[in-house]
N, CA, C and O atoms as a Tinker XYZ file with bonds, in Angstrom:
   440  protein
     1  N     29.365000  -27.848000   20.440000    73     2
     2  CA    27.955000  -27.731000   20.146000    64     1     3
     3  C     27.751000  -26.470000   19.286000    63     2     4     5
     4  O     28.249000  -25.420000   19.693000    81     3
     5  N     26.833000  -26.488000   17.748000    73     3     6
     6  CA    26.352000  -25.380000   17.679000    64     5     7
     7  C     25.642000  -24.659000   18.296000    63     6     8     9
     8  O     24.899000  -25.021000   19.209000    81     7
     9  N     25.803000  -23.288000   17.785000    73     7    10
    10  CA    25.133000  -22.219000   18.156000    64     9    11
    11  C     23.591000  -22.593000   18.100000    63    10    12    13
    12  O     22.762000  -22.586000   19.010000    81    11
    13  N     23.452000  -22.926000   16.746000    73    11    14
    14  CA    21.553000  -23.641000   16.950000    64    13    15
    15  C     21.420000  -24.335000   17.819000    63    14    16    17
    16  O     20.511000  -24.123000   18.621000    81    15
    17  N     22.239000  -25.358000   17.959000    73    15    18
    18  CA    21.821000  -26.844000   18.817000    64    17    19
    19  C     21.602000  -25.985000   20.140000    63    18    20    21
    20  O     20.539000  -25.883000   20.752000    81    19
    21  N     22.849000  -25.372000   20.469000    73    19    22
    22  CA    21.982000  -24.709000   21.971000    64    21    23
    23  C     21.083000  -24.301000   21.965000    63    22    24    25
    24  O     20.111000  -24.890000   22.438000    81    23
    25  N     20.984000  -22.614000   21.200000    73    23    26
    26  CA    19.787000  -22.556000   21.447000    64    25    27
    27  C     18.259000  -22.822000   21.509000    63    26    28    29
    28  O     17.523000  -22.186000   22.263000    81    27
    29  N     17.721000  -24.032000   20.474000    73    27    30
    30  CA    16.826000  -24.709000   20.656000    64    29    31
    31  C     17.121000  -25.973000   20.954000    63    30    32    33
    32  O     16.234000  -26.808000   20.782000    81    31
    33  N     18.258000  -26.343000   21.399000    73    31    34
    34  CA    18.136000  -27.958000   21.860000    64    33    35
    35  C     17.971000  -28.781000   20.589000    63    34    36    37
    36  O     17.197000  -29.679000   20.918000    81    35
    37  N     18.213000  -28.903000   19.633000    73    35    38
    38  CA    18.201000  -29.592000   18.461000    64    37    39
    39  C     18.799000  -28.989000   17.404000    63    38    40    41
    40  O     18.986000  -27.779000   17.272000    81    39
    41  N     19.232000  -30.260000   16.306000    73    39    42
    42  CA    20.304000  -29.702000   15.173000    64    41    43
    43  C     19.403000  -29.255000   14.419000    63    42    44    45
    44  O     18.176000  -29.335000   14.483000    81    43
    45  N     20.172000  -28.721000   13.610000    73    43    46
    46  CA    19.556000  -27.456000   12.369000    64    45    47
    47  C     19.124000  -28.387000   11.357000    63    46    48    49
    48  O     20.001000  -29.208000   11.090000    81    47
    49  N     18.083000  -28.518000   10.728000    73    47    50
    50  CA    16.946000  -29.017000    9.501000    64    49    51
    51  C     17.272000  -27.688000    8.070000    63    50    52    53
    52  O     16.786000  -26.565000    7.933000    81    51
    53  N     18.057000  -28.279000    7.398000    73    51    54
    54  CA    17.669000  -27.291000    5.992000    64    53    55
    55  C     16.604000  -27.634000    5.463000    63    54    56    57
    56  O     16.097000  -28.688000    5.850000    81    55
    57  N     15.976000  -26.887000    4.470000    73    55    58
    58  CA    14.922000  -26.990000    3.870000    64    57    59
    59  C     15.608000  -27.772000    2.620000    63    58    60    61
    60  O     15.318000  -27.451000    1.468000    81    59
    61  N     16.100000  -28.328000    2.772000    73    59    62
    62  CA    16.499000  -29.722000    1.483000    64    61    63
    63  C     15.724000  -30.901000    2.171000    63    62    64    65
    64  O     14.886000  -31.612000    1.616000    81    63
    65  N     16.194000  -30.997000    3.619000    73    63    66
    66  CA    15.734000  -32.048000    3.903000    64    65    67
    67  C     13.757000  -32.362000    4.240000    63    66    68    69
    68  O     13.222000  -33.445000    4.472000    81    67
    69  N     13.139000  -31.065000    4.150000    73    67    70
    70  CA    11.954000  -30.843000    4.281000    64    69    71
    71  C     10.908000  -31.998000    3.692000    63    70    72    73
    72  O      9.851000  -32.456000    4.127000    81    71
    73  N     11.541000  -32.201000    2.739000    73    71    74
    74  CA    10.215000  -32.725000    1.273000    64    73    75
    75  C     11.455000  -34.404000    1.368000    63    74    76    77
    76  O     12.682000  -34.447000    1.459000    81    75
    77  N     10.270000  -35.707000    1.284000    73    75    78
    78  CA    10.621000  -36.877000    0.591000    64    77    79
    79  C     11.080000  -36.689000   -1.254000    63    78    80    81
    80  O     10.699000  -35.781000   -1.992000    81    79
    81  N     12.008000  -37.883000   -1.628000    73    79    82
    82  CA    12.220000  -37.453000   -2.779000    64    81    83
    83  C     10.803000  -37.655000   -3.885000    63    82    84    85
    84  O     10.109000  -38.633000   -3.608000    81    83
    85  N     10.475000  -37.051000   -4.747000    73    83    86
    86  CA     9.299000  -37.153000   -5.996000    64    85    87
    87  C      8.278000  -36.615000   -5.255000    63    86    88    89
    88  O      7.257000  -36.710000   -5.935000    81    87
    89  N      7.960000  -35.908000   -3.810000    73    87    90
    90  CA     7.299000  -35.283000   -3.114000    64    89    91
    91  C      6.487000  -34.198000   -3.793000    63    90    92    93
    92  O      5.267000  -34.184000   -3.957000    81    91
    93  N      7.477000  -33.198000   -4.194000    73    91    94
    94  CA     7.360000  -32.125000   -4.445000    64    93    95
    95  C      8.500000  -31.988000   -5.926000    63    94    96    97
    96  O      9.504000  -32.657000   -6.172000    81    95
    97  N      7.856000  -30.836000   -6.735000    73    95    98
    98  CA     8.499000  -30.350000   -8.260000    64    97    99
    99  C      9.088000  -28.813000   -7.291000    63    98   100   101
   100  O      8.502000  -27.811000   -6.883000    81    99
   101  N     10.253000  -29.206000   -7.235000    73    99   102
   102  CA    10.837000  -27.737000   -7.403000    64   101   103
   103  C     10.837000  -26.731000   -8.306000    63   102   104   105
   104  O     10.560000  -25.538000   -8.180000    81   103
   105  N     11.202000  -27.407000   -9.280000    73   103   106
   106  CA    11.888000  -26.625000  -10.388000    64   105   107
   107  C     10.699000  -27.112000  -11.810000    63   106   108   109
   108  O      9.919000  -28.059000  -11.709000    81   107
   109  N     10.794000  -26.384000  -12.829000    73   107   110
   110  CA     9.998000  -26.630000  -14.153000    64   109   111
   111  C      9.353000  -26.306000  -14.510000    63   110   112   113
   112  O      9.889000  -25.203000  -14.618000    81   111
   113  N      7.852000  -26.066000  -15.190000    73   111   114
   114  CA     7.129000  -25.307000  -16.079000    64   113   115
   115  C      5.839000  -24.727000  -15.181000    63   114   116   117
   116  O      5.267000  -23.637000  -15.162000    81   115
   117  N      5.660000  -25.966000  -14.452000    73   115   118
   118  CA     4.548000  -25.949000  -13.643000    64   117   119
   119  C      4.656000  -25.007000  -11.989000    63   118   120   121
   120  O      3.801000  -24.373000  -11.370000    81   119
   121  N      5.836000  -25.243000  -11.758000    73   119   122
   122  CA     6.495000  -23.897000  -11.179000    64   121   123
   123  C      6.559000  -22.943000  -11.369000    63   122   124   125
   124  O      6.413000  -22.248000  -10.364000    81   123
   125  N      6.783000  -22.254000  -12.555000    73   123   126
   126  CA     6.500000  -21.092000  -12.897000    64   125   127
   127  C      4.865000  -20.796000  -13.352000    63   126   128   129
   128  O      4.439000  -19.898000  -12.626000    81   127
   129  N      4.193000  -21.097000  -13.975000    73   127   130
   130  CA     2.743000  -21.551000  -14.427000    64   129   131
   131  C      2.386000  -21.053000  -12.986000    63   130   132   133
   132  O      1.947000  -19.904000  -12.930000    81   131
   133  N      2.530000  -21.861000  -11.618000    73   131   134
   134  CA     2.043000  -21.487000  -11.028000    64   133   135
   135  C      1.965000  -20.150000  -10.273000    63   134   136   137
   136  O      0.879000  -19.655000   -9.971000    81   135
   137  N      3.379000  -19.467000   -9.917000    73   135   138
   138  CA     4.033000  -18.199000  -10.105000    64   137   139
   139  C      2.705000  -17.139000  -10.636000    63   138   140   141
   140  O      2.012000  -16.340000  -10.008000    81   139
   141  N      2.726000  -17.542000  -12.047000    73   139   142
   142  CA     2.348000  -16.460000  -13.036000    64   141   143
   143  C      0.944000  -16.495000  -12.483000    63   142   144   145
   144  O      0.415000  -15.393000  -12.336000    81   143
   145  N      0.162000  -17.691000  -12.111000    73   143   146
   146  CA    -1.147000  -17.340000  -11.629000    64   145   147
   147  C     -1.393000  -16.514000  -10.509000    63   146   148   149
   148  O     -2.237000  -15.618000  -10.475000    81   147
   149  N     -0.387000  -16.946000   -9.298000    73   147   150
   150  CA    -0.412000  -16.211000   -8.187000    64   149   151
   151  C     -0.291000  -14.649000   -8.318000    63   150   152   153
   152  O     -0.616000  -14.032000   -7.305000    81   151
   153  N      0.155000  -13.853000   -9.480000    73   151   154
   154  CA     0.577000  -12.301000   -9.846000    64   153   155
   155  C     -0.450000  -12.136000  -10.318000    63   154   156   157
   156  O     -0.949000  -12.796000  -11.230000    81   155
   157  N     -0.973000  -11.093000   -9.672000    73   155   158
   158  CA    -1.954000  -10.521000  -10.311000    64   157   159
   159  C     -1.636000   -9.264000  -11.525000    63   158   160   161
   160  O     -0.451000   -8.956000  -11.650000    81   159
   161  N     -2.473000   -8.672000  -12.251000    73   159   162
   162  CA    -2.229000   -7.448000  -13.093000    64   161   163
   163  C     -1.859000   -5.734000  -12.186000    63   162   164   165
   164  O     -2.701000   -5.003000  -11.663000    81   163
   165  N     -0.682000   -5.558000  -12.247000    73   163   166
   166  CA    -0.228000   -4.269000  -11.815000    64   165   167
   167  C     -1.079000   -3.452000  -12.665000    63   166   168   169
   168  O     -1.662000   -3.926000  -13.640000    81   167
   169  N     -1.187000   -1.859000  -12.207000    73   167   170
   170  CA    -1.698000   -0.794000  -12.403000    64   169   171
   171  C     -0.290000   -0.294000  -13.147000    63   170   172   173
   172  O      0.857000   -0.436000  -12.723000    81   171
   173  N     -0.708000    0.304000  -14.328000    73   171   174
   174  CA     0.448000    1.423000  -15.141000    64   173   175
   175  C      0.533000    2.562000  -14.647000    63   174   176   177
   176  O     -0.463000    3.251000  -14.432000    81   175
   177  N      1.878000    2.981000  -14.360000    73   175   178
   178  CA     2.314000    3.978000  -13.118000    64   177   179
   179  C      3.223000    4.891000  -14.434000    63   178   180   181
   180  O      4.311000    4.552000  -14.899000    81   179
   181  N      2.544000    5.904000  -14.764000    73   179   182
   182  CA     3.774000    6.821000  -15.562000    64   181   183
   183  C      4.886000    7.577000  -14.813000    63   182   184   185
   184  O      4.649000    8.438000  -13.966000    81   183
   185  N      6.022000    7.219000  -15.159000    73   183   186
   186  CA     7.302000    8.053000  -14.371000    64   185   187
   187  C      7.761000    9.347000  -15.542000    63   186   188   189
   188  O      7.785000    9.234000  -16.768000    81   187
   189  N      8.081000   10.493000  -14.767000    73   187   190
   190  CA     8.970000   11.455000  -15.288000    64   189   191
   191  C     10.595000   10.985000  -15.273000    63   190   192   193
   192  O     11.090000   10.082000  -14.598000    81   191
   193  N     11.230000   11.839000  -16.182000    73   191   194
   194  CA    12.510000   11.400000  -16.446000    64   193   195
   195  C     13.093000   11.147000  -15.279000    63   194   196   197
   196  O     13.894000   10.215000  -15.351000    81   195
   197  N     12.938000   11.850000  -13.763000    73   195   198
   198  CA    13.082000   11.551000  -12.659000    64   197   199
   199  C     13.054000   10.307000  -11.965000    63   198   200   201
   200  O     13.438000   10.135000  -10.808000    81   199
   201  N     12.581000    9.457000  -12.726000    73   199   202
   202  CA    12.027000    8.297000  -12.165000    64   201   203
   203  C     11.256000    8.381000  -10.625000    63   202   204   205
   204  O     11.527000    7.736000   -9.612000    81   203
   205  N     10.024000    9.587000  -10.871000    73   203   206
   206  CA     9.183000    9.664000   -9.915000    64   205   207
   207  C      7.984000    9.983000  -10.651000    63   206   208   209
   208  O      7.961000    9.961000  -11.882000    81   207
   209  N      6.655000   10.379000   -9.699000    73   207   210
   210  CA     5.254000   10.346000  -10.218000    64   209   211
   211  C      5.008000   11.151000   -9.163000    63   210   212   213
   212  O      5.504000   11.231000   -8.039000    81   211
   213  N      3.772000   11.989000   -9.980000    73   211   214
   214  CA     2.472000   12.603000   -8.550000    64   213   215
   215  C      1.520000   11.807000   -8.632000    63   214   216   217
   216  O      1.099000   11.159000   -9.590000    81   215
   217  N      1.101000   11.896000   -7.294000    73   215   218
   218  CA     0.103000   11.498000   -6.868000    64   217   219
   219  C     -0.984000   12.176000   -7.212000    63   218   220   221
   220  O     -0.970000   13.407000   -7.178000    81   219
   221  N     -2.122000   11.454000   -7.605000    73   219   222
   222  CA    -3.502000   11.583000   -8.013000    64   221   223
   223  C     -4.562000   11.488000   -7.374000    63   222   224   225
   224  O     -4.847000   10.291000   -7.422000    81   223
   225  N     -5.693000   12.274000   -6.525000    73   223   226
   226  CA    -6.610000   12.287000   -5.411000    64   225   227
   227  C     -7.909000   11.337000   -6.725000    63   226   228   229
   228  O     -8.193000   11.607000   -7.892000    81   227
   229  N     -8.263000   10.509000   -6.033000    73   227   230
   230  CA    -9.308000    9.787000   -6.845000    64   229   231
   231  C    -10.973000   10.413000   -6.159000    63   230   232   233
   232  O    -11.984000   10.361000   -6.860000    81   231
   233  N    -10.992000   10.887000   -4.943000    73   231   234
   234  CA   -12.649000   10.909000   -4.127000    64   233   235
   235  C    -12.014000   11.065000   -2.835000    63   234   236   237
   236  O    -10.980000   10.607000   -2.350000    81   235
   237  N    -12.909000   11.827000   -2.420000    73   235   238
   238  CA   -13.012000   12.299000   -0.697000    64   237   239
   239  C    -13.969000   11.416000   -0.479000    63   238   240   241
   240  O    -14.986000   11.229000   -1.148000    81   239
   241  N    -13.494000   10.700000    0.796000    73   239   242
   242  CA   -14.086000    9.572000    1.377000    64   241   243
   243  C    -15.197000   10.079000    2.592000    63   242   244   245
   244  O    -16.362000    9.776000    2.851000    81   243
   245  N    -14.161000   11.047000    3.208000    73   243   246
   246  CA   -15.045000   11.395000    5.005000    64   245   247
   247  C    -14.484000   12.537000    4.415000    63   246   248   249
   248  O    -13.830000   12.751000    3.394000    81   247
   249  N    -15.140000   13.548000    5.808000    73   247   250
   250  CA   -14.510000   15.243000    5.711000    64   249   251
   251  C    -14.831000   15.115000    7.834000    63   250   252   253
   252  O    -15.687000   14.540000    8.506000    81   251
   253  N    -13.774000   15.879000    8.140000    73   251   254
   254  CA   -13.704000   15.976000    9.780000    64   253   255
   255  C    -13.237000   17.353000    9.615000    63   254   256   257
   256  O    -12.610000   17.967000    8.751000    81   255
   257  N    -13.925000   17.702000   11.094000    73   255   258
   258  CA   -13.799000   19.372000   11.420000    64   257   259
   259  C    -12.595000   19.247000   13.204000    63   258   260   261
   260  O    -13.088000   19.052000   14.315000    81   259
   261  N    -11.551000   19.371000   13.022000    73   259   262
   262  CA   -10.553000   19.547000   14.091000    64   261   263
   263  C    -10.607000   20.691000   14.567000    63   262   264   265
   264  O    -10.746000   21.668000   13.831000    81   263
   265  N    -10.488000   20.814000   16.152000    73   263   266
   266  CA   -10.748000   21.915000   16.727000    64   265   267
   267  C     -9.623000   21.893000   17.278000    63   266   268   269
   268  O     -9.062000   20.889000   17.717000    81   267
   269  N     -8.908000   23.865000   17.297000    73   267   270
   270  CA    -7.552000   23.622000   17.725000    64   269   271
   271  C     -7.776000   24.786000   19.151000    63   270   272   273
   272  O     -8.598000   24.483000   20.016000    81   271
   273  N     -7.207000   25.706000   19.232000    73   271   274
   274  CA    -7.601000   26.449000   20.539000    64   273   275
   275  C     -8.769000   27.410000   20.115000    63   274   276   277
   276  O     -9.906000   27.378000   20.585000    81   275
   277  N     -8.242000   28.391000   19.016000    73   275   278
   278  CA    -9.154000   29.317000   18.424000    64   277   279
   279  C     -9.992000   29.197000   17.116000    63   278   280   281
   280  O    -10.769000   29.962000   16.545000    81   279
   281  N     -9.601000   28.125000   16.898000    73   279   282
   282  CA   -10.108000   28.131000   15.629000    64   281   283
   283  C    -10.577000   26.576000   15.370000    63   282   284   285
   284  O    -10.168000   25.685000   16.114000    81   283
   285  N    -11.676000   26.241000   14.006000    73   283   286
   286  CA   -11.515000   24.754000   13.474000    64   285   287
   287  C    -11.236000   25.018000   11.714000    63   286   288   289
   288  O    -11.498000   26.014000   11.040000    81   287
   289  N    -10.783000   24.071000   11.422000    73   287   290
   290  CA   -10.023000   23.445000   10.287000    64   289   291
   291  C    -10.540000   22.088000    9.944000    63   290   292   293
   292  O    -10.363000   20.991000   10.474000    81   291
   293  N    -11.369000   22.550000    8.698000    73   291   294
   294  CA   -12.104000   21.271000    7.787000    64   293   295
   295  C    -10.745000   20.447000    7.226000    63   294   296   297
   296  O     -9.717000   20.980000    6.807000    81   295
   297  N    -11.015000   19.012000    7.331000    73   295   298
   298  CA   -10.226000   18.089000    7.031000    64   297   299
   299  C    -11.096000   17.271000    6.183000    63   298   300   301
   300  O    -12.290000   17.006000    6.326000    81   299
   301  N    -10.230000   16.908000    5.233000    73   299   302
   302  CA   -10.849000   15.721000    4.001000    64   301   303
   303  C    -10.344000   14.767000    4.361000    63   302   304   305
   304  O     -9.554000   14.872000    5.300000    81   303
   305  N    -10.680000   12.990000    3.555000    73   303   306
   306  CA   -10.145000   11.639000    3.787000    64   305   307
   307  C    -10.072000   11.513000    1.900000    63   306   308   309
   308  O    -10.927000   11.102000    1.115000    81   307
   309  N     -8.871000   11.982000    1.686000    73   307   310
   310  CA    -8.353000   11.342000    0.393000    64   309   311
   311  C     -8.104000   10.341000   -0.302000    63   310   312   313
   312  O     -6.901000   10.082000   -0.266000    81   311
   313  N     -8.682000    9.663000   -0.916000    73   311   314
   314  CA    -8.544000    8.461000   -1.614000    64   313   315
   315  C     -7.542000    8.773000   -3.046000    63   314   316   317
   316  O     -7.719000    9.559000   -3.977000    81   315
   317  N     -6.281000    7.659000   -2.723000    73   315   318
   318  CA    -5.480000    8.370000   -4.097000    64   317   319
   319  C     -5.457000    7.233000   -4.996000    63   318   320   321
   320  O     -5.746000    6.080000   -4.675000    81   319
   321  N     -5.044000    7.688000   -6.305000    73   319   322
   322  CA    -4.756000    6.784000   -7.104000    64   321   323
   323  C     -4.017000    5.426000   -6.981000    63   322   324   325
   324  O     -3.035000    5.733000   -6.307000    81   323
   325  N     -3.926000    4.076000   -7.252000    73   323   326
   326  CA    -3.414000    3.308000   -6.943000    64   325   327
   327  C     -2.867000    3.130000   -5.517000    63   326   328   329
   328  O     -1.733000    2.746000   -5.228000    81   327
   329  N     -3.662000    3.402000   -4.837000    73   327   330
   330  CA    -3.864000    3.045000   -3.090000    64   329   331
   331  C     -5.036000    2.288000   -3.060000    63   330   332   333
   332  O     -5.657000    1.995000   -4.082000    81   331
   333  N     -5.505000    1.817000   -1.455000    73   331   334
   334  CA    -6.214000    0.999000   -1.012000    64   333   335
   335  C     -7.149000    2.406000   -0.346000    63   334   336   337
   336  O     -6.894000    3.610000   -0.378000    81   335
   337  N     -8.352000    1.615000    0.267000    73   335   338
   338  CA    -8.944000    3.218000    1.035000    64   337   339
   339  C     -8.306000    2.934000    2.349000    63   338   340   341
   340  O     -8.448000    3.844000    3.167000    81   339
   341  N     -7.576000    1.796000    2.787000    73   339   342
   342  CA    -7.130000    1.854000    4.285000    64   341   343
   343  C     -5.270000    3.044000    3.888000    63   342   344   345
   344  O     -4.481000    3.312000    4.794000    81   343
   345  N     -5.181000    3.239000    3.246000    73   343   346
   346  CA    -3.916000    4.258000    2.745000    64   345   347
   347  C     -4.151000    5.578000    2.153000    63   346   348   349
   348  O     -3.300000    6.246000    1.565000    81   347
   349  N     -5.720000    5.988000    2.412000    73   347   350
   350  CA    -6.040000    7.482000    1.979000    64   349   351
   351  C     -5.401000    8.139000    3.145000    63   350   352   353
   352  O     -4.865000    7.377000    3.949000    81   351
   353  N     -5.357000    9.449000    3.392000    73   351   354
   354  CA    -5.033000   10.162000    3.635000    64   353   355
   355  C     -5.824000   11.646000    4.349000    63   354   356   357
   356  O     -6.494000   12.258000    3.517000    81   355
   357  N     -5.813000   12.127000    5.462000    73   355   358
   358  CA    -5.891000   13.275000    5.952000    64   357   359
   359  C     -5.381000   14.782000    5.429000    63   358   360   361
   360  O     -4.214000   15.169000    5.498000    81   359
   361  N     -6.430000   15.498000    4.928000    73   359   362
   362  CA    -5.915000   16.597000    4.112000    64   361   363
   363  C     -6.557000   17.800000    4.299000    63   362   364   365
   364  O     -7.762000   17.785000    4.046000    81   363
   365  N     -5.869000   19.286000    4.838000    73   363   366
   366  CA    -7.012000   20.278000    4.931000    64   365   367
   367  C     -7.609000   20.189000    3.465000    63   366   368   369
   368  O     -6.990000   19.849000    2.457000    81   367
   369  N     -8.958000   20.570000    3.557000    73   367   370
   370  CA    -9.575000   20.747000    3.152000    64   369   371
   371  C     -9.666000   21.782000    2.037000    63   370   372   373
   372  O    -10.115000   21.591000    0.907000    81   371
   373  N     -9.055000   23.165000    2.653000    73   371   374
   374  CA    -9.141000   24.169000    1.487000    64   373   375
   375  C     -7.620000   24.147000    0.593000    63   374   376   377
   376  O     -7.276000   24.814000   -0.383000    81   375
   377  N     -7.052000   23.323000    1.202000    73   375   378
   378  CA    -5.569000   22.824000    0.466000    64   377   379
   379  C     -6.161000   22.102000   -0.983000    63   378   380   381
   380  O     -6.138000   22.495000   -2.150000    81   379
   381  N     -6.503000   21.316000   -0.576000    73   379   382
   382  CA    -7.185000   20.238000   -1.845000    64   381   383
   383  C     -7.942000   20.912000   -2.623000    63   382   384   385
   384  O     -7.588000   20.653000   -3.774000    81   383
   385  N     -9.045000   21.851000   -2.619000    73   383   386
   386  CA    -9.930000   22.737000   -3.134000    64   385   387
   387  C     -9.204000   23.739000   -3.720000    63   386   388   389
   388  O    -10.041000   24.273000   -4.447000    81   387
   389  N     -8.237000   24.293000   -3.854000    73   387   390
   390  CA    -7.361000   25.056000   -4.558000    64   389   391
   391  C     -6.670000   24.023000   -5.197000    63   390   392   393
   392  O     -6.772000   24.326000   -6.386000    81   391
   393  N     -5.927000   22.825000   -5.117000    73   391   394
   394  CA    -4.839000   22.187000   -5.912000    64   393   395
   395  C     -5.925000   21.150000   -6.940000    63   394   396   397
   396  O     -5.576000   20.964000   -8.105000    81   395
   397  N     -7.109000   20.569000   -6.473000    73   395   398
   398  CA    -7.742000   19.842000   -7.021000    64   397   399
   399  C     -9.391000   20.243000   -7.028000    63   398   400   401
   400  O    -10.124000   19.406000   -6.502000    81   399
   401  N    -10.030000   21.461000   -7.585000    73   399   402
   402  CA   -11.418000   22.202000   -7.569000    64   401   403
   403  C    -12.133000   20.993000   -8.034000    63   402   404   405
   404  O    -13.204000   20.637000   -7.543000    81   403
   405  N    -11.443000   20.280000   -9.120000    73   403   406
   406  CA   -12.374000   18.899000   -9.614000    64   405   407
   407  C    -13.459000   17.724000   -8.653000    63   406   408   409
   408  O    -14.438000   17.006000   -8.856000    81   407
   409  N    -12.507000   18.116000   -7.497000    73   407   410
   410  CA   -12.782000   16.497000   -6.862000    64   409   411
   411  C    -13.993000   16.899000   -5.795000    63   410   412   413
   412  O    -14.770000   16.090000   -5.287000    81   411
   413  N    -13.966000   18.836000   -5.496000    73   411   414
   414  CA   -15.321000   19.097000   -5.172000    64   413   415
   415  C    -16.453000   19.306000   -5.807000    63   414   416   417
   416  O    -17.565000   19.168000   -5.298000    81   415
   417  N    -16.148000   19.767000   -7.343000    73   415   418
   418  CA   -17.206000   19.756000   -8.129000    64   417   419
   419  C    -18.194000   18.668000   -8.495000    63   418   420   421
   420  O    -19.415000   18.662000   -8.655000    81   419
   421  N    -16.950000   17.466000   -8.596000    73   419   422
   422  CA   -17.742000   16.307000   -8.703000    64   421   423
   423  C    -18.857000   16.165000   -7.313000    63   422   424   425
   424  O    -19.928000   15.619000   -7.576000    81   423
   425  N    -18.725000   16.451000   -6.428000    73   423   426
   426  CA   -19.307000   15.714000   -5.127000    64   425   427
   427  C    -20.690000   17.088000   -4.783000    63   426   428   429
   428  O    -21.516000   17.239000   -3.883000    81   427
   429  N    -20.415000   17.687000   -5.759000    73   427   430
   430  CA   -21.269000   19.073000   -5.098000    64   429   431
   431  C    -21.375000   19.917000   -3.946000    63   430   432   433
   432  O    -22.262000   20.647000   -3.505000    81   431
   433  N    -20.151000   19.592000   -3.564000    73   431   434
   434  CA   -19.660000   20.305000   -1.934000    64   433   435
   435  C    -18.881000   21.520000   -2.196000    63   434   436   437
   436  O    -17.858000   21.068000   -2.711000    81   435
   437  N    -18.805000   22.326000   -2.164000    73   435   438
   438  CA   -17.973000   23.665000   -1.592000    64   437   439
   439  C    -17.263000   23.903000   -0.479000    63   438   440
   440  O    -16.742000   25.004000   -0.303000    81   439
């Protein structure tokens, strides 16, 4: 007995046998056609000779104030370039305001 057959109690099904014959187009123009619709347009990502990139802060989303024993520490919600807003990011606050003064000027916050 195979190893499949035991463990589910029945022989193994390839996906050849899935589809009747003239069912389905595997292969051909319309296959790919369809491909190309399903891809959407990527974002242009410039690389250094490194074949790496920095990251780009697009907008502070939220700002949170964390309280630690003695002290609190303003926190930003970073929205970066070619991310989603569920993939921004947690950032002190006066970190970002020294590396990026832009992204408070825009918002009129200090």
């Amino acid at each position: 007995m195979a190893q499949y057959e035991a463990l589910y109690g029945r022989k193994y099904r390839s996906p050849i046998g899935w589809f009747e014959d003239g069912e389905t187009n595997l292969l051909g123009p319309d296959l790919v056609q369809e491909a190309i619709d399903k891809v959407l347009e990527t974002p242009t990502i410039l690389l250094d000779e490194k074949l790496s990139y920095e990251e780009e802060p697009m907008a502070i989303v939220d700002r949170q104030v964390r309280k630690l024993w003695s002290k609190e520490i303003l926190f930003v919600n970073v929205l970066w370039r070619n991310h989603t807003v569920e993939e921004s990011t947690w950032e002190v606050e006066k970190d970002m305001q020294t590396k990026y003064p832009h992204l408070f000027q825009l918002t009129g916050n200090t």
